[in-house]
Amino acid sequence: MPPQLQNGLNLSAKVVQGSLDSLPQAVREFLENNAELCQPDHIHICDGSEEENGRLLGQMEEEGILRRLKKYDNCWLALTDPRDVARIESKTVIVTQEQRDTVPIPKTGLSQLGRWMSEEDFEKAFNARFPGCMKGRTMYVIPFSMGPLGSPLSKIGIELTDSPYVVASMRIMTRMGTPVLEALGDGEFVKCLHSVGCPLPLESKCIISESKVKIKKKAEQQTPVGASGTPKQGPGALTWEGSLFTEPLVNNWPCNPELTLIAHLPDRREIISFGSGYGGNSLLGKKCFALRMASRLAKEEGWLAEHMLILGITNPEGEKKYLAAAFPSACGKTNLAMMNPSLPGWKVECVGDDIAWMKFDAQGHLRAINPENGFFGVAPGTSVKTNPNAIKTIQKNTIFTNVAETSDGGVYWEGIDEPLASGVTITSWKNKEWSPEDGEPCAHPNSRFCTPASQCPIIDAAWESPEGVPIEGIIFGGRRPAGVPLVYEALSWQHGVFVGAAMRSEATAAAEHKGKIIMHDPFAMRPFFGYNFGKYLAHWLSMAQHPAAKLPKIFHVNWFRRDKEGKFLWPGFGENSRVLEWMFNRIDGKASAKLTPIGYIPKEDALNLKGLGHINVMELFSISKEFWEKEVEDIEKYLEDQVNADLPCEIEREILALKQRISQM
Ligand code: TSX
Ligand code: MN
């Protein structure tokens, strides 16, 4: 049968691996419909095998997409187009019938809690991008499981992509291949479609047929995909024909920054990503599925999908507990997840460093799985001192992106804290000879390692347990140079939910500001909410209504408080085990606490400081009336403005109660 007539569809693509007949019917239909639309030359159904992976890596090496790092075993370096280095919030949308299903309508200005696109605008944007977008390329079919295969807490997705980099990365970050299709059977799956948006041959770039001038203008304006939808320019005017713009690829990294769009359609269980190969935009199992889509599913199904690490901690008596922790960026979440405790006899083991799916079981235990299979971690700052377990993890089978390369085939980045052997030179992420005097970083600040979780020396024995691990404590945190004590414990579940909603952290401001500012990042989920944050808060509060729920204790930590000279008051890293010890004992009812207006803090001597040298405990734990008056006011303003009519009254009550307690200081 000629390929065009397969299944009666106008399918011109040739299946080069796997067979359509072996696919579950719904997967086959999903694939055929999109192959017809995107018109790839080839279709490759991924089996997930070692051989397949080896072939893809070799092929990418030949095409100059990857370089082998000869200093290590099966490690690779990808350098991206410098325009495609990070997630782009302004081009990430959730499509629902009603705007309010996606975001609360703010009192003033724009919502910072997500971006809505109407179904009509999405339809236009989709049709302007996908027809013919994979011409000359191979469409890979990636069956993947988020969570251990077969776990009742796991979910399956199928990603169609024209990027072999995505295939190799998804193989690390998820359980991928034929066993997933077998587990799927006729079950439900999330439909994921991804294209780099660069059909071949390259001279047929996407153009706007009206006039050259208009396109240029549009590109200069950098029109974001506004809350109101697509740019004014009717997307119907876009076509793939012609060859007005012949832009050579940068670093052999295909992407289409002008047309980048990452869309979530929760009602249809679909994720659609165009124009970017960068991990957060293209590895659709991670942020798109495991956080945005999953948080919506979790609300419907009565569980929690959270931006949290999971760790196991064992005391010298051999008793073990699991904790989950949410931190905004630049707080060292991966470092905590893989920490070596300084306290003698204590052990920390890693279940996951980024995402937790949690559900109360029939006994009322909050059971958590890590839906991922690898770590996609920020490289700069990772060193033998800050995270020895991560350094050991990435020695083999790892894909690095946008780090620098040493002339002996190793990796390099800011804060790697490794001396360079004499004569060894560095090539920066921009593929140029680099020296420290250049004034530019050698690695991109958002450069990454993508590495198998199984290689982590302290991976927890139960990290793939299908029933999940029992979470007894939840930690929120932030990078707060002033005002916020090292640790405090919430007064109740409701108060803990408020503490999550009130999370703030020091962040590098947008280019126009310069310097650091304290940003709101509720639950460390601000860019990842899959639905209205007000409804998300109500969902968290509703967990207390679960008939059998043994609610975990909720804590807030701040490793980053500074003294008047700007010095950190707390040594952090392995010494954070002292804070975890206090939490551990609080959960067991064995550690004493002092009630303050913001929550419980360790009572005199309850925090183990043995062998630490001088710590200014007074300053580390001081709670100033002046600071907290301002803090609660800022939080109230933010929540009233951003969550507005959708702010649950329980949270309003927590704000008032906190104000009251502070006023009585
Ligand atoms: O990851 C960090 N953690 C958590 C570790 C388990 N970092 C790095 C943050 C950047 C991602 C930290 N930085 C931590 C921390 O607890 N604390 C600090 C601040 C700090 C930095 C350097 C020192 C101390 C504190 N150095 C000395 O005291 C010598
Ligand atoms: Mn993350």
PDB file of N, CA and C in Angstrom, residues 41 52 166 428 451 492 593 605:
ATOM      1  N   ASP A  41       8.183  14.257   7.219  1.00  0.00           N
ATOM      2  CA  ASP A  41       8.600  13.272   6.213  1.00  0.00           C
ATOM      3  C   ASP A  41       8.541  11.868   6.795  1.00  0.00           C
ATOM      4  N   GLU A  52      17.958   2.510  20.445  1.00  0.00           N
ATOM      5  CA  GLU A  52      17.305   3.678  19.854  1.00  0.00           C
ATOM      6  C   GLU A  52      17.969   4.960  20.353  1.00  0.00           C
ATOM      7  N   VAL A 166      14.497  16.501  22.303  1.00  0.00           N
ATOM      8  CA  VAL A 166      13.374  16.275  23.223  1.00  0.00           C
ATOM      9  C   VAL A 166      13.235  14.782  23.524  1.00  0.00           C
ATOM     10  N   SER A 428      32.785  29.011  25.844  1.00  0.00           N
ATOM     11  CA  SER A 428      31.570  29.427  26.543  1.00  0.00           C
ATOM     12  C   SER A 428      30.330  28.827  25.901  1.00  0.00           C
ATOM     13  N   THR A 451      19.692  14.536  33.925  1.00  0.00           N
ATOM     14  CA  THR A 451      20.440  13.365  34.401  1.00  0.00           C
ATOM     15  C   THR A 451      19.507  12.381  35.114  1.00  0.00           C
ATOM     16  N   SER A 492      -1.868  26.070  62.300  1.00  0.00           N
ATOM     17  CA  SER A 492      -2.955  25.154  61.917  1.00  0.00           C
ATOM     18  C   SER A 492      -2.816  24.893  60.415  1.00  0.00           C
ATOM     19  N   ALA A 593       8.537  24.447  71.575  1.00  0.00           N
ATOM     20  CA  ALA A 593       8.388  25.604  70.710  1.00  0.00           C
ATOM     21  C   ALA A 593       7.852  26.783  71.487  1.00  0.00           C
ATOM     22  N   ASP A 605      17.275  26.442  73.095  1.00  0.00           N
ATOM     23  CA  ASP A 605      17.948  25.133  73.151  1.00  0.00           C
ATOM     24  C   ASP A 605      17.235  24.011  72.392  1.00  0.00           C
TER      25      ASP A 605
END
